[in-house]
């Protein structure tokens, strides 16, 4: 379902989907999901396990090719664009399970995140200490609270620090839309407030879409909520509106089963 | 820096040893070490065990033979400053091609693909007479002249091999600290994540194989000058296994591990026959290699580092108490 020309030119949405879906054989992991997010908006995606939240992210980033529907970023249809092209347009993501380069240092990892967007990763000469990309990597480490771990190997980081690094990577080179997939997963109660603080400190012009099971973090950091259930959009609105929704209440408190 | 200190005894050794030791032990170990380094580089930094490194060395070796002086009357002689770059470019191109073919393969599948390429190249060189002179290959491939003698003489060839070895180690150390080298290591750890940073994975993989082709090709050229010949036997399954053994026993954690493995392998290969019956010396080699792998699963180089670390720990302990 391609976006029409009028929408392309008039839309003010940072991200918009129209009827997107992903089918694996006869099973629709995501089906006919349409929603839009305004620039600078903080949106939480909620839903029980298997609701299709991560699959939705995978479609948005290009990890999955959409089986149906269309995606636009700031009015531009990106449905058929490759992952690197979407990244160049400002789309970034973190992963549910910290998926990092264990054999590299924190600084080198953030350097690659910068070089991936800014370019120059084909360079075969060693990186100089005054390379602007390395300076940017150091700034990112500072932003995500890892400034004192620059030379630490990623393998040696704690789970919480790996989460911080994921966010640091996603913030490289002026992100416009940030997709955070359960950034608090596996964090200790002591680490969660730190993550909330980090999320709240993100620049206001970045659009953030957050998958999170921790309702405190989700509602604290988001102004709007989308609920998925069985791969389909179930409810949308402010946190208060969504929590007042009878169907949403049922899937979280009990009583509803996939149908 | 401490690795450069090793160069001092290596530079002095030829003054103390006879030609046999300089040529058959040290030079041969350095040449095998360079070829094994190309495998260690791929295994350590890309996470791919390639059985085609001897093939890459062979491509460069055959190119030097074909475009240089030989006694079989085949080829197209060119000046050294043309034939050498051609040989290295060909081995790099062959490496890139192998990388392109094996780019989606890991583990046992990458081993199978590269082994198939290695074996195919072996049979091709055996059966092709127009380019490779079939079974016989090229003989009389002498090293270039150097004043009164030539670079193939024991002492000059040793220093040439030592120089090439140092350059290759420095190149590997530099490459892995470059942005492309970091991308290669990122492919090893999490290829999907690298793609999510906007960096396609094919380019680093192909570049890593091409770079390994440059290293292997350098060793291949030295090997041809050392042997003064190249044939299908130079690229057969025997040398392929030898290089794998050298890389494993030396250790994959540091580029110099390949040279540690090479010297041990060469010593065993030469002297095992003096220690045991002629028919059974391969058994002794096998047992010793097995013992090394069991005693030093991370290679002899790492074992030596661990020992030095322990000794330093013991030496420092009394001072701290």
XYZ file of C-alpha atoms in Angstrom:
580
model
C 0.000 0.000 0.000
C 2.213 2.883 -1.190
C 1.741 6.314 0.290
C 0.067 8.760 -2.054
C 1.765 11.938 -3.202
C -0.477 14.227 -1.182
C 0.456 12.463 2.023
C 4.138 12.631 1.143
C 4.059 16.366 0.855
C 1.690 17.283 3.663
C 2.509 14.841 6.436
C 4.211 16.246 9.500
C 4.706 12.877 11.116
C 8.149 11.621 12.039
C 7.044 8.050 11.424
C 3.899 6.736 9.854
C 2.758 3.247 8.975
C -0.197 2.285 6.846
C -1.497 -1.252 7.196
C 1.933 -2.814 7.645
C 2.181 -6.518 8.314
C 4.614 -9.395 8.376
C 3.638 -12.924 7.490
C 5.674 -16.062 8.222
C 4.002 -18.813 6.201
C 0.390 -18.712 7.252
C 1.062 -16.775 10.457
C 0.821 -13.005 10.652
C 3.272 -11.795 13.325
C 2.103 -8.240 12.615
C -1.093 -7.513 10.740
C -2.545 -4.334 9.340
C -0.934 -1.931 11.808
C -1.393 1.756 11.104
C -0.152 4.455 13.409
C 1.713 7.721 13.312
C 4.154 9.435 15.607
C 4.811 13.182 15.590
C 8.311 14.670 15.647
C 9.654 14.780 19.176
C 6.867 12.555 20.499
C 7.599 9.885 23.112
C 5.517 6.813 22.378
C 5.382 3.551 24.298
C 4.443 0.301 22.539
C 2.847 -2.108 24.966
C 1.517 -5.601 24.651
C 1.953 -9.066 26.128
C 4.688 -11.432 24.970
C 4.126 -12.479 21.376
C 2.060 -9.396 20.597
C 4.365 -8.504 17.699
C 6.164 -5.516 19.234
C 9.708 -6.509 18.267
C 8.497 -7.750 14.876
C 6.980 -4.308 14.343
C 10.372 -2.740 15.125
C 12.058 -5.173 12.751
C 9.712 -4.075 9.970
C 10.279 -0.401 10.737
C 14.069 -0.764 10.620
C 14.147 -3.023 7.569
C 15.373 -6.141 9.408
C 12.120 -7.698 8.129
C 10.725 -6.924 4.721
C 7.100 -5.910 5.207
C 4.618 -8.373 3.722
C 2.053 -5.588 3.387
C 1.602 -1.874 3.936
C 3.871 1.153 3.796
C 6.222 3.028 6.102
C 7.203 6.663 5.837
C 9.866 8.642 7.655
C 9.226 12.378 7.709
C 6.935 11.961 4.746
C 9.295 9.858 2.652
C 8.298 6.326 1.759
C 11.060 4.043 3.078
C 9.204 0.722 2.777
C 11.605 -0.637 0.203
C 14.752 1.035 1.479
C 17.684 -0.936 2.884
C 18.698 -0.791 6.553
C 21.722 1.493 5.920
C 19.541 3.943 3.957
C 16.988 4.126 6.769
C 19.825 4.697 9.239
C 21.139 7.555 7.102
C 17.650 9.073 7.268
C 17.903 9.169 11.059
C 16.230 5.928 12.140
C 18.047 4.124 14.965
C 17.221 1.209 17.200
C 18.367 -0.771 20.190
C 17.843 -4.495 20.557
C 15.876 -6.438 23.135
C 18.921 -8.589 23.860
C 22.057 -6.448 23.944
C 23.611 -7.495 20.654
C 27.080 -6.005 20.664
C 30.649 -6.499 19.532
C 32.130 -8.349 22.505
C 35.682 -8.279 21.118
C 35.791 -4.487 20.684
C 36.223 -1.752 23.257
C 33.444 0.676 24.154
C 35.257 3.430 22.268
C 35.726 1.321 19.129
C 32.078 0.264 19.196
C 30.868 3.848 19.409
C 33.430 4.827 16.759
C 31.884 2.303 14.359
C 28.415 3.632 15.175
C 29.608 7.122 14.183
C 31.536 5.912 11.121
C 28.515 3.891 9.960
C 26.553 7.108 9.469
C 29.296 9.685 8.889
C 31.324 7.417 6.602
C 34.987 6.550 6.354
C 34.653 3.028 7.750
C 36.507 1.709 4.666
C 39.674 3.480 5.805
C 42.600 1.071 6.207
C 44.906 3.297 8.241
C 44.729 3.181 12.037
C 42.435 5.735 13.652
C 44.251 8.778 15.050
C 43.448 9.900 18.582
C 42.333 13.330 17.294
C 40.022 11.867 14.650
C 36.713 13.800 14.898
C 34.814 10.508 14.789
C 36.728 9.275 17.825
C 35.989 12.538 19.623
C 32.309 12.026 18.821
C 32.550 8.456 20.152
C 33.991 9.819 23.407
C 31.161 12.357 23.638
C 28.608 9.572 23.150
C 30.273 7.517 25.884
C 29.861 10.519 28.156
C 26.185 10.917 27.217
C 25.389 7.266 27.957
C 27.384 7.242 31.192
C 30.311 5.154 29.998
C 33.005 7.825 29.838
C 35.158 5.992 32.367
C 34.839 2.711 30.455
C 36.099 3.864 27.063
C 38.876 1.286 26.811
C 36.919 -1.513 28.491
C 36.095 -4.480 26.265
C 32.352 -4.828 25.678
C 32.565 -8.423 26.912
C 33.602 -7.115 30.321
C 30.642 -4.735 30.724
C 27.792 -5.472 33.107
C 24.317 -6.028 31.705
C 23.279 -2.510 32.644
C 26.364 -1.002 31.022
C 25.652 -2.968 27.848
C 22.169 -1.402 27.836
C 23.740 2.026 28.221
C 26.098 1.280 25.339
C 23.147 0.215 23.166
C 21.595 3.633 23.756
C 24.922 5.342 23.088
C 25.150 3.558 19.729
C 21.598 4.556 18.862
C 22.375 8.205 19.628
C 25.271 8.367 17.158
C 25.148 11.080 14.520
C 21.967 12.997 15.043
C 19.224 10.363 15.297
C 15.749 11.551 14.418
C 13.652 8.524 15.337
C 14.840 6.226 18.100
C 13.334 2.752 18.546
C 14.177 1.325 21.970
C 13.339 -2.346 22.397
C 12.910 -3.098 26.104
C 15.887 -1.026 27.273
C 15.128 -1.937 30.905
C 15.033 -5.705 30.332
C 17.267 -7.499 32.809
C 18.188 -4.347 34.724
C 18.254 -4.413 38.517
C 15.831 -2.166 40.470
C 18.788 0.092 41.235
C 19.683 0.462 37.549
C 16.143 1.251 36.348
C 15.938 4.824 37.692
C 19.273 5.544 35.988
C 17.839 4.347 32.701
C 14.708 6.467 33.175
C 16.927 9.458 33.828
C 18.919 8.747 30.675
C 15.732 8.427 28.593
C 14.274 11.632 30.027
C 17.499 13.468 29.255
C 17.328 12.660 25.541
C 17.087 15.774 23.341
C 13.466 16.881 22.902
C 13.665 16.870 19.101
C 14.323 13.126 18.963
C 11.231 11.016 18.420
C 11.334 8.035 20.755
C 9.307 4.854 20.376
C 9.782 2.533 23.301
C 8.835 -1.082 23.853
C 8.786 -1.638 27.582
C 7.222 -4.075 30.027
C 8.084 -1.914 33.012
C 4.985 0.303 33.211
C 6.684 2.789 35.509
C 9.407 3.472 32.967
C 6.980 3.386 30.025
C 4.530 5.877 31.528
C 7.220 8.048 33.066
C 8.968 8.555 29.753
C 6.071 8.478 27.248
C 3.255 10.829 26.470
C 1.310 8.401 24.261
C 0.814 4.668 24.140
C 0.034 2.100 21.450
C -1.061 -1.365 22.502
C -0.553 -4.404 20.299
C -2.238 -7.748 20.801
C -1.863 -10.811 18.576
C 0.026 -8.718 16.019
C -2.742 -6.146 15.689
C -3.275 -2.671 17.022
C -5.628 -2.840 19.999
C -5.607 0.631 21.530
C -3.970 4.016 21.207
C -4.017 7.181 23.293
C -2.573 8.833 26.362
C -1.374 6.529 29.162
C -4.531 7.323 31.138
C -6.838 6.603 28.193
C -5.098 3.352 27.396
C -5.112 2.091 30.973
C -8.808 2.883 31.183
C -9.477 0.764 28.101
C -11.431 -2.369 29.020
C -9.678 -4.645 26.488
C -6.224 -3.476 27.535
C -7.138 -3.976 31.167
C -8.216 -7.505 30.368
C -5.036 -8.556 28.588
C -2.881 -7.218 31.386
C -5.019 -8.232 34.375
C -6.322 -11.452 32.793
C -9.297 -12.969 31.087
C -8.450 -12.481 27.411
C -6.767 -15.069 25.253
C -5.606 -14.871 21.699
C -8.479 -15.021 19.302
C 57.781 -2.447 21.557
C 58.773 -5.586 23.449
C 58.088 -7.568 20.279
C 60.737 -5.553 18.488
C 63.249 -6.605 21.130
C 62.863 -10.138 19.775
C 64.361 -8.844 16.536
C 67.773 -8.359 18.126
C 68.499 -12.069 18.706
C 66.788 -12.875 15.398
C 69.183 -10.510 13.629
C 72.185 -12.002 15.430
C 71.277 -15.666 15.036
C 72.626 -16.071 11.465
C 76.058 -15.010 12.714
C 76.085 -17.927 15.146
C 74.453 -20.644 13.058
C 75.513 -22.505 9.947
C 73.719 -22.317 6.604
C 71.602 -25.390 7.337
C 70.077 -23.803 10.434
C 69.694 -20.416 8.804
C 68.122 -21.779 5.656
C 66.289 -25.003 6.487
C 65.132 -24.074 9.980
C 64.872 -20.305 10.430
C 64.080 -19.144 6.901
C 61.647 -21.966 6.312
C 59.927 -21.229 9.636
C 59.602 -17.532 8.790
C 58.092 -18.293 5.380
C 55.623 -20.793 6.803
C 54.932 -18.314 9.605
C 53.957 -15.610 7.104
C 51.528 -17.941 5.322
C 50.133 -19.165 8.668
C 49.782 -15.538 9.767
C 47.302 -14.987 6.937
C 45.186 -17.819 8.377
C 45.590 -16.618 11.977
C 44.492 -13.148 10.896
C 41.278 -14.466 9.347
C 40.555 -16.843 12.217
C 41.233 -14.283 14.947
C 39.752 -11.132 13.513
C 37.088 -12.346 11.072
C 36.283 -15.573 12.904
C 36.664 -17.673 9.753
C 39.021 -20.631 9.439
C 40.140 -20.655 5.831
C 41.781 -23.674 4.212
C 42.546 -21.675 1.092
C 45.536 -19.692 2.374
C 48.049 -22.039 0.736
C 46.097 -21.530 -2.477
C 46.596 -17.771 -2.161
C 50.295 -18.275 -1.481
C 50.360 -20.556 -4.528
C 48.704 -17.967 -6.759
C 51.462 -15.472 -5.943
C 54.125 -18.181 -6.242
C 52.921 -19.308 -9.652
C 52.654 -15.673 -10.787
C 56.285 -14.989 -9.848
C 57.321 -18.158 -11.657
C 55.248 -17.360 -14.739
C 56.304 -13.722 -14.980
C 59.905 -14.310 -13.889
C 62.889 -16.457 -14.779
C 62.317 -20.230 -14.860
C 63.838 -23.229 -16.607
C 60.710 -24.735 -18.144
C 60.423 -22.222 -20.942
C 56.883 -21.215 -20.014
C 55.620 -17.811 -19.087
C 56.130 -14.178 -19.872
C 59.229 -12.754 -18.168
C 58.763 -9.248 -16.778
C 60.984 -7.012 -14.664
C 60.781 -7.750 -10.946
C 59.188 -4.389 -10.157
C 56.307 -5.423 -12.419
C 56.059 -9.145 -11.659
C 56.030 -8.715 -7.860
C 53.098 -6.262 -7.742
C 51.260 -8.463 -10.259
C 51.805 -11.517 -8.051
C 50.579 -9.715 -4.942
C 47.628 -8.186 -6.762
C 46.631 -11.603 -8.076
C 46.789 -13.190 -4.631
C 44.745 -10.299 -3.233
C 42.203 -10.627 -6.042
C 42.013 -14.379 -5.451
C 41.504 -13.685 -1.733
C 38.730 -11.206 -2.487
C 37.055 -13.742 -4.776
C 37.207 -16.449 -2.102
C 35.809 -13.958 0.414
C 32.969 -13.168 -1.947
C 32.143 -16.845 -2.365
C 32.419 -17.642 1.361
C 30.915 -14.382 2.675
C 27.768 -15.974 4.087
C 29.504 -19.033 5.544
C 30.754 -19.575 9.057
C 32.251 -22.470 10.999
C 32.285 -25.831 9.306
C 30.664 -24.431 6.148
C 33.425 -21.859 5.633
C 35.979 -24.625 6.191
C 34.271 -26.817 3.603
C 34.037 -24.048 1.002
C 37.651 -22.952 1.397
C 38.881 -26.545 1.498
C 36.973 -27.258 -1.719
C 38.590 -24.209 -3.337
C 42.026 -25.319 -2.137
C 41.621 -28.854 -3.434
C 40.122 -27.630 -6.726
C 43.114 -25.340 -7.234
C 45.478 -28.238 -6.500
C 43.892 -30.433 -9.189
C 43.620 -27.538 -11.599
C 47.340 -26.783 -11.356
C 48.020 -30.491 -11.870
C 45.952 -30.741 -15.013
C 46.581 -27.386 -16.632
C 49.728 -27.172 -18.745
C 49.190 -23.844 -20.460
C 49.551 -21.754 -17.307
C 50.745 -24.070 -14.544
C 52.807 -26.623 -16.466
C 50.774 -29.459 -14.956
C 52.296 -32.028 -12.629
C 55.862 -30.738 -12.988
C 55.137 -27.081 -12.352
C 57.928 -24.533 -12.599
C 61.526 -25.143 -11.623
C 64.578 -22.890 -11.687
C 62.614 -19.998 -10.251
C 65.550 -18.151 -8.798
C 65.403 -15.126 -6.556
C 66.546 -11.786 -7.997
C 70.223 -10.901 -8.127
C 71.844 -8.878 -5.375
C 75.366 -7.751 -6.138
C 77.636 -10.795 -6.426
C 75.067 -13.274 -5.115
C 71.304 -13.308 -5.104
C 68.468 -12.929 -2.658
C 68.025 -16.692 -2.665
C 71.332 -17.286 -0.819
C 70.833 -18.445 2.784
C 71.769 -15.249 4.596
C 70.048 -12.685 2.300
C 66.918 -14.816 2.026
C 66.787 -15.147 5.815
C 66.918 -11.379 6.292
C 64.438 -10.885 3.457
C 62.056 -13.355 5.105
C 62.603 -11.681 8.479
C 61.897 -8.257 6.969
C 58.741 -9.485 5.230
C 57.609 -11.164 8.460
C 58.034 -7.958 10.458
C 56.216 -5.935 7.796
C 53.349 -8.445 7.751
C 52.988 -8.393 11.559
C 53.052 -4.584 11.546
C 50.506 -4.507 8.709
C 48.161 -6.857 10.567
C 48.484 -4.850 13.794
C 47.786 -1.636 11.885
C 44.905 -3.059 9.868
C 43.003 -4.341 12.897
C 43.140 -0.870 14.482
C 41.807 0.833 11.338
C 38.086 1.541 10.844
C 37.904 -1.271 8.275
C 39.721 -3.605 10.674
C 37.242 -2.725 13.420
C 34.402 -3.458 11.004
C 36.003 -6.848 10.247
C 36.041 -7.678 13.965
C 32.474 -6.452 14.282
C 31.447 -8.912 11.535
C 33.036 -11.664 13.624
C 31.084 -10.705 16.764
C 27.683 -9.626 15.468
C 27.230 -9.196 11.707
C 23.578 -8.236 12.003
C 24.440 -5.505 14.482
C 27.043 -4.069 12.135
C 24.434 -3.849 9.411
C 22.184 -2.041 11.882
C 24.928 0.598 12.199
C 24.699 1.219 8.475
C 27.775 -0.811 7.502
C 27.215 -3.649 5.029
C 28.989 -6.872 5.978
C 30.155 -8.038 2.540
C 32.782 -5.328 2.075
C 34.673 -6.016 5.355
C 34.599 -9.778 4.687
C 35.931 -9.428 1.143
C 38.521 -6.873 2.292
C 39.711 -9.202 5.064
C 40.164 -12.066 2.608
C 41.962 -9.757 0.148
C 44.263 -8.557 2.938
C 44.941 -12.162 3.930
C 45.765 -12.740 0.241
C 48.399 -10.016 0.442
C 50.002 -11.677 3.478
C 49.758 -15.219 2.087
C 51.019 -13.999 -1.289
C 54.105 -12.458 0.332
C 54.834 -15.819 1.945
C 54.147 -17.594 -1.348
C 56.713 -15.479 -3.211
C 59.339 -16.116 -0.541
C 58.520 -19.811 -0.657
C 59.118 -20.000 -4.413
C 62.471 -18.281 -4.071
C 63.323 -20.571 -1.153
C 62.347 -23.785 -2.977
C 63.365 -22.416 -6.396
C 60.300 -24.202 -7.720
C 56.534 -24.295 -7.484
C 54.246 -27.133 -8.451
C 50.923 -28.665 -7.535
C 52.631 -30.203 -4.486
C 53.171 -26.674 -3.155
C 49.404 -26.131 -2.998
C 48.220 -29.640 -2.108
C 46.390 -30.918 0.921
C 49.691 -31.545 2.753
C 50.765 -27.876 2.905
C 47.157 -26.858 3.659
C 47.161 -29.058 6.770
C 50.694 -27.929 7.719
C 49.625 -24.281 7.763
C 46.552 -25.116 9.819
C 48.692 -27.016 12.356
C 51.160 -24.136 12.572
C 48.404 -21.605 13.240
C 46.722 -23.752 15.884
C 49.807 -24.772 17.844
C 51.229 -21.263 17.695
C 48.015 -19.712 18.887
C 45.552 -17.365 17.274
C 45.458 -14.567 19.832
C 48.434 -12.639 18.503
C 49.938 -12.459 14.994
C 53.340 -13.591 16.269
C 51.775 -16.892 17.376
C 52.012 -18.084 13.767
C 55.804 -17.788 13.890
C 56.039 -19.629 17.214
C 53.972 -22.439 15.685
C 56.112 -22.412 12.542
C 59.450 -22.824 14.337
C 58.100 -25.680 16.465
C 56.607 -27.381 13.422
C 59.778 -27.026 11.334
C 61.988 -28.348 14.125
C 59.705 -31.344 14.554
C 59.514 -31.939 10.837
C 63.293 -31.892 10.452
C 64.482 -33.622 13.607
C 61.758 -36.179 14.394
C 63.330 -38.515 11.848
C 66.581 -38.505 13.867
C 64.797 -39.534 17.047
C 62.704 -42.419 15.844
C 62.600 -45.044 13.153
C 62.265 -43.664 9.600
C 58.870 -45.373 9.179
C 57.450 -43.973 12.386
C 58.640 -40.376 12.597
C 55.239 -39.048 11.484
C 53.742 -40.790 14.505
C 56.102 -38.884 16.778
C 55.185 -35.614 15.088
C 51.494 -36.421 15.570
C 51.932 -37.268 19.254
C 53.922 -34.114 19.973
C 51.390 -31.928 18.159
C 48.557 -33.587 20.054
C 50.361 -32.991 23.333
C 50.879 -29.315 22.443
C 47.227 -28.821 21.582
C 46.155 -30.490 24.844
C 48.669 -28.663 27.040
C 48.216 -25.304 25.327
C 44.672 -25.043 23.941
C 45.259 -21.358 23.193
C 48.586 -22.035 21.510
C 52.223 -21.974 22.550
C 52.437 -18.196 22.258
C 49.671 -17.734 24.830
C 51.155 -20.471 27.021
C 54.466 -18.601 27.069
C 52.691 -15.335 27.966
C 50.809 -17.083 30.792
C 54.044 -18.550 32.159
C 55.813 -15.214 32.029
C 52.825 -13.666 33.811
C 52.944 -16.313 36.535
C 56.685 -15.915 37.012
C 56.309 -12.145 37.287
C 53.483 -12.640 39.779
C 55.693 -14.875 41.915
C 58.578 -12.450 41.669
C 56.403 -9.518 42.711
C 54.608 -11.326 45.539
C 57.423 -11.147 48.134
C 57.738 -7.430 47.571
C 54.061 -6.821 48.282
C 54.013 -8.884 51.474
